[in-house]
mmCIF file of C-alpha atoms in Angstrom:
data_model
loop_
_atom_site.group_PDB
_atom_site.id
_atom_site.type_symbol
_atom_site.label_atom_id
_atom_site.label_comp_id
_atom_site.label_asym_id
_atom_site.label_seq_id
_atom_site.Cartn_x
_atom_site.Cartn_y
_atom_site.Cartn_z
ATOM 1 C CA MET S 29 -55.954 1.240 2.704
ATOM 2 C CA GLU S 30 -57.064 1.497 -0.467
ATOM 3 C CA ARG S 31 -60.606 2.011 1.386
ATOM 4 C CA ILE S 32 -59.742 4.440 3.686
ATOM 5 C CA HIS S 33 -57.887 6.037 0.832
ATOM 6 C CA ALA S 34 -60.954 6.350 -0.969
ATOM 7 C CA MET S 35 -63.059 6.901 1.742
ATOM 8 C CA THR S 36 -60.613 9.567 2.994
ATOM 9 C CA ARG S 37 -59.070 11.680 -0.373
ATOM 10 C CA GLU S 38 -61.275 14.184 -0.470
ATOM 11 C CA ARG S 39 -62.104 15.344 2.479
ATOM 12 C CA ILE S 40 -58.403 15.815 3.007
ATOM 13 C CA GLU S 41 -57.723 17.393 -0.072
ATOM 14 C CA ARG S 42 -60.217 19.861 0.457
ATOM 15 C CA ALA S 43 -58.741 20.608 3.862
ATOM 16 C CA GLY S 44 -55.817 21.483 1.583
ATOM 17 C CA TYR S 45 -53.435 18.811 1.510
ATOM 18 C CA PRO S 46 -52.864 16.516 -1.195
ATOM 19 C CA VAL S 47 -52.731 12.927 -1.017
ATOM 20 C CA PHE S 48 -50.460 10.430 -2.154
ATOM 21 C CA LEU S 49 -50.710 6.557 -2.328
ATOM 22 C CA MET S 50 -48.014 4.357 -2.586
ATOM 23 C CA SER S 51 -49.222 0.842 -3.746
ATOM 24 C CA ARG S 52 -46.680 -2.064 -5.176
ATOM 25 C CA GLY S 53 -44.469 -0.369 -7.586
ATOM 26 C CA ARG S 54 -45.696 2.996 -7.058
ATOM 27 C CA LEU S 55 -42.738 4.467 -5.449
ATOM 28 C CA ASP S 56 -43.624 7.368 -7.735
ATOM 29 C CA ALA S 57 -45.913 8.543 -5.043
ATOM 30 C CA ILE S 58 -42.910 9.042 -1.969
ATOM 31 C CA THR S 59 -40.998 11.223 -4.614
ATOM 32 C CA ASN S 60 -44.454 13.304 -4.422
ATOM 33 C CA TYR S 61 -45.055 13.523 -1.202
ATOM 34 C CA ARG S 62 -41.845 14.193 -0.387
ATOM 35 C CA HIS S 63 -41.855 17.250 -2.922
ATOM 36 C CA SER S 64 -45.938 18.053 -1.693
ATOM 37 C CA GLY S 65 -44.780 19.641 1.718
ATOM 38 C CA ASN S 66 -47.976 19.066 3.409
ATOM 39 C CA GLY S 67 -48.996 15.850 2.117
ATOM 40 C CA VAL S 68 -51.031 13.225 3.606
ATOM 41 C CA LEU S 69 -49.614 9.861 2.505
ATOM 42 C CA PHE S 70 -51.031 5.915 2.335
ATOM 43 C CA ALA S 71 -48.913 3.622 2.491
ATOM 44 C CA SER S 72 -48.209 -0.282 3.440
ATOM 45 C CA ASP S 73 -45.794 -2.796 4.855
ATOM 46 C CA ALA S 74 -43.257 -1.519 2.163
ATOM 47 C CA ALA S 75 -42.921 1.749 3.251
ATOM 48 C CA GLY S 76 -41.624 0.360 6.398
ATOM 49 C CA GLU S 77 -38.890 -0.680 4.975
ATOM 50 C CA GLY S 78 -36.175 0.664 3.023
ATOM 51 C CA ILE S 79 -37.115 4.011 2.314
ATOM 52 C CA ASP S 80 -35.234 7.023 4.038
ATOM 53 C CA MET S 81 -38.110 10.361 5.332
ATOM 54 C CA ALA S 82 -35.160 11.673 7.124
ATOM 55 C CA GLY S 83 -35.487 15.577 8.714
ATOM 56 C CA ASP S 84 -39.326 16.959 8.952
ATOM 57 C CA ILE S 85 -41.056 15.369 6.373
ATOM 58 C CA LEU S 86 -42.878 12.676 8.017
ATOM 59 C CA SER S 87 -44.622 14.831 11.054
ATOM 60 C CA SER S 88 -47.532 11.836 11.976
ATOM 61 C CA LEU S 89 -47.895 8.041 11.035
ATOM 62 C CA ILE S 90 -50.805 5.579 11.754
ATOM 63 C CA ILE S 91 -49.987 2.397 11.927
ATOM 64 C CA VAL S 92 -53.568 0.610 12.215
ATOM 65 C CA LYS S 93 -52.741 -2.784 13.127
ATOM 66 C CA LEU S 94 -49.637 -4.023 14.379
ATOM 67 C CA PRO S 95 -47.737 -5.353 11.663
ATOM 68 C CA PHE S 96 -47.983 -9.722 12.450
ATOM 69 C CA ALA S 97 -45.856 -11.493 9.303
ATOM 70 C CA THR S 98 -49.404 -13.252 7.501
ATOM 71 C CA PRO S 99 -48.844 -16.691 8.310
ATOM 72 C CA ASP S 100 -47.599 -19.443 5.663
ATOM 73 C CA PRO S 101 -46.102 -22.588 5.005
ATOM 74 C CA ILE S 102 -42.689 -21.858 6.133
ATOM 75 C CA THR S 103 -44.016 -20.050 9.541
ATOM 76 C CA ARG S 104 -46.662 -23.027 9.707
ATOM 77 C CA TYR S 105 -43.466 -25.341 9.562
ATOM 78 C CA GLU S 106 -40.846 -23.417 12.145
ATOM 79 C CA GLN S 107 -44.543 -23.243 14.749
ATOM 80 C CA SER S 108 -44.460 -26.759 14.610
ATOM 81 C CA LEU S 109 -40.736 -26.871 15.594
ATOM 82 C CA TYR S 110 -42.053 -25.744 18.336
ATOM 83 C CA PRO S 111 -44.080 -27.475 21.662
ATOM 84 C CA ASP S 112 -47.196 -25.176 21.107
ATOM 85 C CA LEU S 113 -48.660 -22.355 19.587
ATOM 86 C CA GLN S 114 -47.888 -19.973 22.712
ATOM 87 C CA SER S 115 -44.183 -21.086 23.083
ATOM 88 C CA TYR S 116 -44.143 -20.288 19.151
ATOM 89 C CA LEU S 117 -44.827 -16.793 19.594
ATOM 90 C CA ASP S 118 -43.491 -15.671 22.803
ATOM 91 C CA ALA S 119 -39.968 -17.103 20.262
ATOM 92 C CA VAL S 120 -40.881 -15.821 16.533
ATOM 93 C CA THR S 121 -44.230 -13.833 16.035
ATOM 94 C CA VAL S 122 -43.592 -11.033 18.818
ATOM 95 C CA PRO S 123 -40.091 -10.658 18.642
ATOM 96 C CA ASN S 124 -40.766 -10.099 14.319
ATOM 97 C CA MET S 125 -44.008 -8.085 15.275
ATOM 98 C CA LEU S 126 -41.907 -5.288 17.558
ATOM 99 C CA ILE S 127 -38.733 -4.917 14.808
ATOM 100 C CA LYS S 128 -41.318 -4.287 12.361
ATOM 101 C CA LEU S 129 -42.818 -1.786 14.955
ATOM 102 C CA ARG S 130 -39.081 -0.621 15.628
ATOM 103 C CA GLN S 131 -39.087 -0.504 11.503
ATOM 104 C CA TYR S 132 -42.012 1.868 11.254
ATOM 105 C CA ALA S 133 -40.979 3.940 13.912
ATOM 106 C CA GLY S 134 -37.339 4.680 12.381
ATOM 107 C CA ARG S 135 -39.072 5.792 9.209
ATOM 108 C CA ALA S 136 -40.634 9.296 11.155
ATOM 109 C CA ILE S 137 -37.575 9.193 13.358
ATOM 110 C CA ARG S 138 -34.746 9.386 11.923
ATOM 111 C CA THR S 139 -32.013 11.841 14.094
ATOM 112 C CA GLU S 140 -32.518 13.516 17.587
ATOM 113 C CA SER S 141 -33.836 16.464 16.323
ATOM 114 C CA ASP S 142 -36.450 14.761 14.242
ATOM 115 C CA THR S 143 -40.095 14.719 16.294
ATOM 116 C CA ALA S 144 -43.137 12.671 14.845
ATOM 117 C CA VAL S 145 -46.063 11.611 16.482
ATOM 118 C CA ILE S 146 -46.461 7.990 16.187
ATOM 119 C CA SER S 147 -50.049 6.580 16.614
ATOM 120 C CA ILE S 148 -50.352 3.126 16.902
ATOM 121 C CA LEU S 149 -54.193 2.278 16.213
ATOM 122 C CA ASP S 150 -54.059 -1.431 17.669
ATOM 123 C CA SER S 151 -56.476 -1.812 20.763
ATOM 124 C CA ARG S 152 -53.785 -4.494 21.315
ATOM 125 C CA VAL S 153 -51.949 -1.749 22.455
ATOM 126 C CA CYS S 154 -54.562 0.349 24.548
ATOM 127 C CA PRO S 155 -54.399 0.465 28.529
ATOM 128 C CA GLY S 156 -54.736 -3.390 29.159
ATOM 129 C CA GLY S 157 -53.676 -4.335 26.063
ATOM 130 C CA LYS S 158 -52.311 -8.155 25.310
ATOM 131 C CA TYR S 159 -48.845 -6.156 23.374
ATOM 132 C CA ARG S 160 -49.244 -2.928 25.477
ATOM 133 C CA LYS S 161 -46.015 -3.037 27.311
ATOM 134 C CA ALA S 162 -43.895 -4.867 25.070
ATOM 135 C CA VAL S 163 -44.279 -2.519 22.033
ATOM 136 C CA LEU S 164 -44.024 0.672 24.492
ATOM 137 C CA ASP S 165 -40.522 -1.715 26.048
ATOM 138 C CA VAL S 166 -39.387 -1.759 22.588
ATOM 139 C CA LEU S 167 -40.566 2.133 21.306
ATOM 140 C CA PHE S 168 -38.391 5.547 22.137
ATOM 141 C CA GLN S 169 -38.581 6.642 25.639
ATOM 142 C CA THR S 170 -41.938 8.819 25.024
ATOM 143 C CA ASP S 171 -44.972 10.658 25.856
ATOM 144 C CA ILE S 172 -48.098 8.546 25.796
ATOM 145 C CA VAL S 173 -51.227 10.666 24.850
ATOM 146 C CA SER S 174 -54.294 9.368 24.133
ATOM 147 C CA GLY S 175 -56.294 12.313 22.593
ATOM 148 C CA ALA S 176 -56.104 14.490 19.058
ATOM 149 C CA TYR S 177 -56.077 18.236 21.551
ATOM 150 C CA ASP S 178 -52.835 16.293 23.417
ATOM 151 C CA VAL S 179 -51.232 15.214 19.794
ATOM 152 C CA TRP S 180 -52.266 18.717 18.562
ATOM 153 C CA THR S 181 -49.887 20.557 21.908
ATOM 154 C CA PHE S 182 -47.587 17.858 21.465
ATOM 155 C CA ILE S 183 -47.097 19.280 17.426
ATOM 156 C CA HIS S 184 -47.491 22.540 18.274
ATOM 157 C CA ASN S 185 -44.660 22.587 21.264
ATOM 158 C CA ARG S 186 -42.258 20.965 20.384
ATOM 159 C CA LYS S 187 -41.638 22.000 15.671
ATOM 160 C CA THR S 188 -40.454 25.896 15.202
ATOM 161 C CA SER S 189 -42.989 28.328 13.654
ATOM 162 C CA GLU S 190 -40.783 27.552 10.750
ATOM 163 C CA TYR S 191 -42.538 24.442 9.917
ATOM 164 C CA PHE S 192 -46.113 25.268 10.074
ATOM 165 C CA VAL S 193 -45.056 28.447 7.769
ATOM 166 C CA ASP S 194 -47.682 28.360 4.634
ATOM 167 C CA LYS S 195 -50.073 25.305 7.522
ATOM 168 C CA MET S 196 -50.857 27.643 9.260
ATOM 169 C CA ASP S 197 -54.978 28.135 8.047
ATOM 170 C CA ARG S 198 -54.888 23.991 7.856
ATOM 171 C CA THR S 199 -53.867 23.234 10.872
ATOM 172 C CA LEU S 200 -56.638 21.996 12.600
ATOM 173 C CA PRO S 201 -59.488 25.188 11.000
ATOM 174 C CA ASN S 202 -62.094 23.969 12.397
ATOM 175 C CA LEU S 203 -62.167 21.589 15.134
ATOM 176 C CA ARG S 204 -62.491 22.205 18.344
ATOM 177 C CA TYR S 205 -61.995 20.300 21.305
ATOM 178 C CA LYS S 206 -64.267 20.410 24.792
ATOM 179 C CA ASP S 207 -61.477 21.171 27.178
ATOM 180 C CA ASP S 208 -60.124 23.948 25.004
ATOM 181 C CA PRO S 209 -61.490 27.210 26.720
ATOM 182 C CA THR S 210 -60.284 29.465 23.252
ATOM 183 C CA PRO S 211 -63.433 29.974 20.981
ATOM 184 C CA ASN S 212 -63.052 28.703 17.114
ATOM 185 C CA LYS S 213 -62.071 31.626 15.316
ATOM 186 C CA ASN S 214 -64.432 30.449 12.439
ATOM 187 C CA ASN S 215 -67.907 29.546 14.769
ATOM 188 C CA THR S 216 -67.160 32.355 17.413
#
């Protein structure tokens, strides 16, 4: 996460968005992010539990990889109690990952009126992916999209105009989609 933060921070800030990194013990990043109004927060596993992000504070949640637990001596012992690895994965590892994934999604969707884009970048959730059905079954009933234009449309169709006040000039200012017939205002 720190590497991606370092690689993207300058570009995101040039686009007009403040950037925050929540590393271990850095709860001030959450406070600063909340007050920014339009910031980008890089957070690890710790942000998936115990942090309340009620309201429209979190409009996009990007999950880079499925939150499987890192094997340790306890999980290795638990695994030894099952007849084979697949039995252990089906009974313990996958259900625990799905619980954690739902907790992550719960950071963005706290009430019936909250809206957010939840992007899961792990290839195991792509069409034909090993965990696609299991992941989609535990998440909210929702539209599934695969392109940036679909995400942009989703946000603009569900957020009120007040949401975009002071953000309009920064909302995808230089991005033009191949299927978007409108000319790019900066490149006409």
